[in-house]
């Protein structure tokens, strides 16, 4: 496709690449870089498993959710890495969030990630989709999040199949 750098944001993807043994397909995991000449790149971009690093698609965030914007351009309340590479957060008020606040932020971000993986047409998720994606699909169908989140994936898939009949 191009000389741009692409990165896997899904859990993993098979990518054709040159190895000492010749061209072969390898399984790359979240965060791995994908060569711009990989024949699967268009498909991986279309399915959302790969994004251009630092491009508009990622909003300047890499696959780990860390900003790729220069530190001088950041607001004081944007998460960033310290000199040792450890992810830190600076809060304008000088206070760290409470445990409850951090947990709520984490839960909200996990729900948003699951919602982003839902099919755009409202159809059932792919059978390989994770339990959080199935929960969010059922919530969109009118279910109660707290009740659905307690169920395992197999039960959620069966319930979805029953709804479709």
PDB file of C-alpha atoms in Angstrom:
ATOM      1  CA  UNK A   1       0.000   0.000   0.000  1.00  0.00           C
ATOM      2  CA  UNK A   2       2.611   2.533   1.043  1.00  0.00           C
ATOM      3  CA  UNK A   3       5.722   3.166   3.095  1.00  0.00           C
ATOM      4  CA  UNK A   4       3.605   4.294   6.042  1.00  0.00           C
ATOM      5  CA  UNK A   5       3.820   2.433   9.326  1.00  0.00           C
ATOM      6  CA  UNK A   6       0.828   0.365  10.360  1.00  0.00           C
ATOM      7  CA  UNK A   7       0.171  -1.300  13.686  1.00  0.00           C
ATOM      8  CA  UNK A   8      -2.116  -4.112  14.796  1.00  0.00           C
ATOM      9  CA  UNK A   9      -4.819  -2.851  17.174  1.00  0.00           C
ATOM     10  CA  UNK A  10      -6.836  -6.074  17.224  1.00  0.00           C
ATOM     11  CA  UNK A  11      -5.703  -9.010  19.357  1.00  0.00           C
ATOM     12  CA  UNK A  12      -3.758 -10.615  16.474  1.00  0.00           C
ATOM     13  CA  UNK A  13      -3.670 -10.992  12.689  1.00  0.00           C
ATOM     14  CA  UNK A  14      -1.950 -13.156  10.090  1.00  0.00           C
ATOM     15  CA  UNK A  15       0.356 -11.143   7.851  1.00  0.00           C
ATOM     16  CA  UNK A  16       2.529 -12.225   4.908  1.00  0.00           C
ATOM     17  CA  UNK A  17       6.118 -11.194   5.412  1.00  0.00           C
ATOM     18  CA  UNK A  18       9.598 -11.990   4.126  1.00  0.00           C
ATOM     19  CA  UNK A  19      11.602 -14.322   6.354  1.00  0.00           C
ATOM     20  CA  UNK A  20      14.990 -15.988   5.873  1.00  0.00           C
ATOM     21  CA  UNK A  21      13.027 -19.021   4.597  1.00  0.00           C
ATOM     22  CA  UNK A  22      11.107 -16.941   2.053  1.00  0.00           C
ATOM     23  CA  UNK A  23       7.686 -15.325   2.038  1.00  0.00           C
ATOM     24  CA  UNK A  24       5.389 -16.779   4.703  1.00  0.00           C
ATOM     25  CA  UNK A  25       2.341 -15.890   6.796  1.00  0.00           C
ATOM     26  CA  UNK A  26       3.056 -15.161  10.423  1.00  0.00           C
ATOM     27  CA  UNK A  27       0.745 -14.460  13.348  1.00  0.00           C
ATOM     28  CA  UNK A  28       1.402 -10.982  14.736  1.00  0.00           C
ATOM     29  CA  UNK A  29      -0.046  -9.788  18.020  1.00  0.00           C
ATOM     30  CA  UNK A  30      -1.506  -6.474  19.177  1.00  0.00           C
ATOM     31  CA  UNK A  31       1.050  -3.690  18.923  1.00  0.00           C
ATOM     32  CA  UNK A  32       3.154  -5.360  16.208  1.00  0.00           C
ATOM     33  CA  UNK A  33       4.064  -3.313  13.168  1.00  0.00           C
ATOM     34  CA  UNK A  34       2.779  -4.410   9.768  1.00  0.00           C
ATOM     35  CA  UNK A  35       4.816  -3.778   6.612  1.00  0.00           C
ATOM     36  CA  UNK A  36       3.149  -1.405   4.165  1.00  0.00           C
ATOM     37  CA  UNK A  37       3.616  -3.943   1.353  1.00  0.00           C
ATOM     38  CA  UNK A  38       1.723  -6.774   3.083  1.00  0.00           C
ATOM     39  CA  UNK A  39      -0.932  -8.122   0.677  1.00  0.00           C
ATOM     40  CA  UNK A  40      -3.442  -8.402   3.553  1.00  0.00           C
ATOM     41  CA  UNK A  41      -3.055  -4.757   4.586  1.00  0.00           C
ATOM     42  CA  UNK A  42      -6.173  -3.457   2.798  1.00  0.00           C
ATOM     43  CA  UNK A  43      -8.322  -6.206   4.342  1.00  0.00           C
ATOM     44  CA  UNK A  44      -6.820  -5.627   7.799  1.00  0.00           C
ATOM     45  CA  UNK A  45      -7.450  -1.870   7.512  1.00  0.00           C
ATOM     46  CA  UNK A  46     -11.034  -2.456   6.336  1.00  0.00           C
ATOM     47  CA  UNK A  47     -11.777  -4.770   9.259  1.00  0.00           C
ATOM     48  CA  UNK A  48     -10.207  -2.413  11.791  1.00  0.00           C
ATOM     49  CA  UNK A  49      -7.488  -4.834  12.901  1.00  0.00           C
ATOM     50  CA  UNK A  50      -4.738  -2.474  11.703  1.00  0.00           C
ATOM     51  CA  UNK A  51      -4.417   1.316  11.705  1.00  0.00           C
ATOM     52  CA  UNK A  52      -1.867   3.792  10.456  1.00  0.00           C
ATOM     53  CA  UNK A  53       0.411   4.713  13.353  1.00  0.00           C
ATOM     54  CA  UNK A  54      -0.005   8.306  14.488  1.00  0.00           C
ATOM     55  CA  UNK A  55      -2.468   9.027  11.705  1.00  0.00           C
ATOM     56  CA  UNK A  56      -5.917  10.523  11.905  1.00  0.00           C
ATOM     57  CA  UNK A  57      -7.362   7.030  12.376  1.00  0.00           C
ATOM     58  CA  UNK A  58      -5.673   6.678  15.757  1.00  0.00           C
ATOM     59  CA  UNK A  59      -5.960  10.291  16.835  1.00  0.00           C
ATOM     60  CA  UNK A  60      -2.240  10.235  17.611  1.00  0.00           C
ATOM     61  CA  UNK A  61      -2.567   7.144  19.824  1.00  0.00           C
ATOM     62  CA  UNK A  62      -0.729   3.876  19.242  1.00  0.00           C
ATOM     63  CA  UNK A  63      -2.068   0.328  19.761  1.00  0.00           C
ATOM     64  CA  UNK A  64      -1.316   0.427  23.479  1.00  0.00           C
ATOM     65  CA  UNK A  65      -3.499   3.514  23.861  1.00  0.00           C
ATOM     66  CA  UNK A  66      -0.482   5.732  24.472  1.00  0.00           C
ATOM     67  CA  UNK A  67      -0.136   9.102  22.854  1.00  0.00           C
ATOM     68  CA  UNK A  68       2.332   9.582  20.031  1.00  0.00           C
ATOM     69  CA  UNK A  69       2.018  13.360  20.190  1.00  0.00           C
ATOM     70  CA  UNK A  70       4.989  15.355  21.418  1.00  0.00           C
ATOM     71  CA  UNK A  71       4.859  16.010  25.180  1.00  0.00           C
ATOM     72  CA  UNK A  72       5.028  19.781  24.670  1.00  0.00           C
ATOM     73  CA  UNK A  73       1.736  19.652  22.745  1.00  0.00           C
ATOM     74  CA  UNK A  74      -0.149  17.868  25.542  1.00  0.00           C
ATOM     75  CA  UNK A  75      -2.491  19.344  28.114  1.00  0.00           C
ATOM     76  CA  UNK A  76      -1.626  18.775  31.753  1.00  0.00           C
ATOM     77  CA  UNK A  77      -4.372  16.194  32.219  1.00  0.00           C
ATOM     78  CA  UNK A  78      -3.344  13.890  29.345  1.00  0.00           C
ATOM     79  CA  UNK A  79      -1.728  10.533  30.285  1.00  0.00           C
ATOM     80  CA  UNK A  80       1.943  10.235  29.307  1.00  0.00           C
ATOM     81  CA  UNK A  81       5.086   8.228  30.008  1.00  0.00           C
ATOM     82  CA  UNK A  82       7.744   9.313  32.496  1.00  0.00           C
ATOM     83  CA  UNK A  83      11.494   9.167  31.774  1.00  0.00           C
ATOM     84  CA  UNK A  84      11.553   5.459  32.650  1.00  0.00           C
ATOM     85  CA  UNK A  85       8.807   4.713  30.123  1.00  0.00           C
ATOM     86  CA  UNK A  86       6.151   4.094  32.794  1.00  0.00           C
ATOM     87  CA  UNK A  87       2.669   5.366  31.949  1.00  0.00           C
ATOM     88  CA  UNK A  88       1.772   8.229  34.274  1.00  0.00           C
ATOM     89  CA  UNK A  89      -1.024  10.762  34.512  1.00  0.00           C
ATOM     90  CA  UNK A  90      -0.801  14.378  35.516  1.00  0.00           C
ATOM     91  CA  UNK A  91      -3.976  15.890  36.881  1.00  0.00           C
ATOM     92  CA  UNK A  92      -4.601  19.613  36.880  1.00  0.00           C
ATOM     93  CA  UNK A  93      -5.834  19.528  40.458  1.00  0.00           C
ATOM     94  CA  UNK A  94      -2.677  17.744  41.575  1.00  0.00           C
ATOM     95  CA  UNK A  95      -4.737  14.837  42.941  1.00  0.00           C
ATOM     96  CA  UNK A  96      -4.831  11.305  41.639  1.00  0.00           C
ATOM     97  CA  UNK A  97      -8.299   9.897  40.972  1.00  0.00           C
ATOM     98  CA  UNK A  98      -9.879   7.768  43.650  1.00  0.00           C
ATOM     99  CA  UNK A  99     -10.012   4.017  43.130  1.00  0.00           C
ATOM    100  CA  UNK A 100     -13.706   4.233  42.349  1.00  0.00           C
ATOM    101  CA  UNK A 101     -13.111   6.935  39.748  1.00  0.00           C
ATOM    102  CA  UNK A 102     -10.293   4.943  38.101  1.00  0.00           C
ATOM    103  CA  UNK A 103     -12.440   1.797  38.072  1.00  0.00           C
ATOM    104  CA  UNK A 104     -15.351   3.682  36.519  1.00  0.00           C
ATOM    105  CA  UNK A 105     -13.091   5.199  33.850  1.00  0.00           C
ATOM    106  CA  UNK A 106     -11.674   1.753  33.079  1.00  0.00           C
ATOM    107  CA  UNK A 107     -15.125   0.163  32.879  1.00  0.00           C
ATOM    108  CA  UNK A 108     -16.362   2.949  30.594  1.00  0.00           C
ATOM    109  CA  UNK A 109     -13.379   2.572  28.276  1.00  0.00           C
ATOM    110  CA  UNK A 110     -13.828  -1.219  28.136  1.00  0.00           C
ATOM    111  CA  UNK A 111     -17.507  -0.812  27.286  1.00  0.00           C
ATOM    112  CA  UNK A 112     -16.678   1.748  24.610  1.00  0.00           C
ATOM    113  CA  UNK A 113     -14.117  -0.636  23.102  1.00  0.00           C
ATOM    114  CA  UNK A 114     -16.670  -3.462  23.036  1.00  0.00           C
ATOM    115  CA  UNK A 115     -19.303  -1.171  21.480  1.00  0.00           C
ATOM    116  CA  UNK A 116     -16.845  -0.160  18.758  1.00  0.00           C
ATOM    117  CA  UNK A 117     -16.528  -3.833  17.765  1.00  0.00           C
ATOM    118  CA  UNK A 118     -20.276  -4.253  17.194  1.00  0.00           C
ATOM    119  CA  UNK A 119     -21.369  -4.721  13.561  1.00  0.00           C
ATOM    120  CA  UNK A 120     -22.443  -1.370  12.128  1.00  0.00           C
ATOM    121  CA  UNK A 121     -25.614  -2.873  10.651  1.00  0.00           C
ATOM    122  CA  UNK A 122     -26.895  -4.068  14.038  1.00  0.00           C
ATOM    123  CA  UNK A 123     -26.536  -7.745  13.169  1.00  0.00           C
ATOM    124  CA  UNK A 124     -25.211 -10.293  15.652  1.00  0.00           C
ATOM    125  CA  UNK A 125     -21.485 -10.155  16.391  1.00  0.00           C
ATOM    126  CA  UNK A 126     -19.177 -12.739  14.863  1.00  0.00           C
ATOM    127  CA  UNK A 127     -19.175 -15.965  16.918  1.00  0.00           C
ATOM    128  CA  UNK A 128     -15.514 -15.323  17.781  1.00  0.00           C
ATOM    129  CA  UNK A 129     -16.320 -11.945  19.326  1.00  0.00           C
ATOM    130  CA  UNK A 130     -15.549 -11.686  23.018  1.00  0.00           C
ATOM    131  CA  UNK A 131     -18.044 -11.788  25.860  1.00  0.00           C
ATOM    132  CA  UNK A 132     -18.032  -7.965  26.316  1.00  0.00           C
ATOM    133  CA  UNK A 133     -19.063  -7.498  22.663  1.00  0.00           C
ATOM    134  CA  UNK A 134     -21.961  -9.939  23.091  1.00  0.00           C
ATOM    135  CA  UNK A 135     -23.019  -8.118  26.269  1.00  0.00           C
ATOM    136  CA  UNK A 136     -23.093  -4.776  24.436  1.00  0.00           C
ATOM    137  CA  UNK A 137     -25.076  -6.296  21.554  1.00  0.00           C
ATOM    138  CA  UNK A 138     -27.714  -7.537  23.997  1.00  0.00           C
ATOM    139  CA  UNK A 139     -27.774  -4.125  25.710  1.00  0.00           C
ATOM    140  CA  UNK A 140     -28.516  -2.541  22.318  1.00  0.00           C
ATOM    141  CA  UNK A 141     -31.371  -5.038  21.984  1.00  0.00           C
ATOM    142  CA  UNK A 142     -32.826  -3.700  25.241  1.00  0.00           C
ATOM    143  CA  UNK A 143     -31.132  -5.924  27.835  1.00  0.00           C
ATOM    144  CA  UNK A 144     -29.850  -4.868  31.260  1.00  0.00           C
ATOM    145  CA  UNK A 145     -26.062  -4.448  31.321  1.00  0.00           C
ATOM    146  CA  UNK A 146     -25.581  -5.560  34.929  1.00  0.00           C
ATOM    147  CA  UNK A 147     -27.495  -8.806  34.383  1.00  0.00           C
ATOM    148  CA  UNK A 148     -25.882  -9.560  31.032  1.00  0.00           C
ATOM    149  CA  UNK A 149     -22.325  -8.874  32.223  1.00  0.00           C
ATOM    150  CA  UNK A 150     -22.659 -11.755  34.714  1.00  0.00           C
ATOM    151  CA  UNK A 151     -23.397 -14.300  31.978  1.00  0.00           C
ATOM    152  CA  UNK A 152     -20.740 -16.226  30.122  1.00  0.00           C
ATOM    153  CA  UNK A 153     -20.261 -15.912  26.371  1.00  0.00           C
ATOM    154  CA  UNK A 154     -21.860 -19.265  25.499  1.00  0.00           C
ATOM    155  CA  UNK A 155     -25.104 -18.271  27.234  1.00  0.00           C
ATOM    156  CA  UNK A 156     -25.104 -14.883  25.502  1.00  0.00           C
ATOM    157  CA  UNK A 157     -24.623 -16.496  22.077  1.00  0.00           C
ATOM    158  CA  UNK A 158     -27.485 -18.961  22.744  1.00  0.00           C
ATOM    159  CA  UNK A 159     -29.739 -16.120  23.867  1.00  0.00           C
ATOM    160  CA  UNK A 160     -28.910 -14.163  20.691  1.00  0.00           C
ATOM    161  CA  UNK A 161     -29.655 -17.182  18.510  1.00  0.00           C
ATOM    162  CA  UNK A 162     -33.008 -17.612  20.246  1.00  0.00           C
ATOM    163  CA  UNK A 163     -33.854 -13.946  19.578  1.00  0.00           C
ATOM    164  CA  UNK A 164     -33.105 -14.398  15.881  1.00  0.00           C
ATOM    165  CA  UNK A 165     -35.541 -17.330  15.492  1.00  0.00           C
TER     166      UNK A 165
END
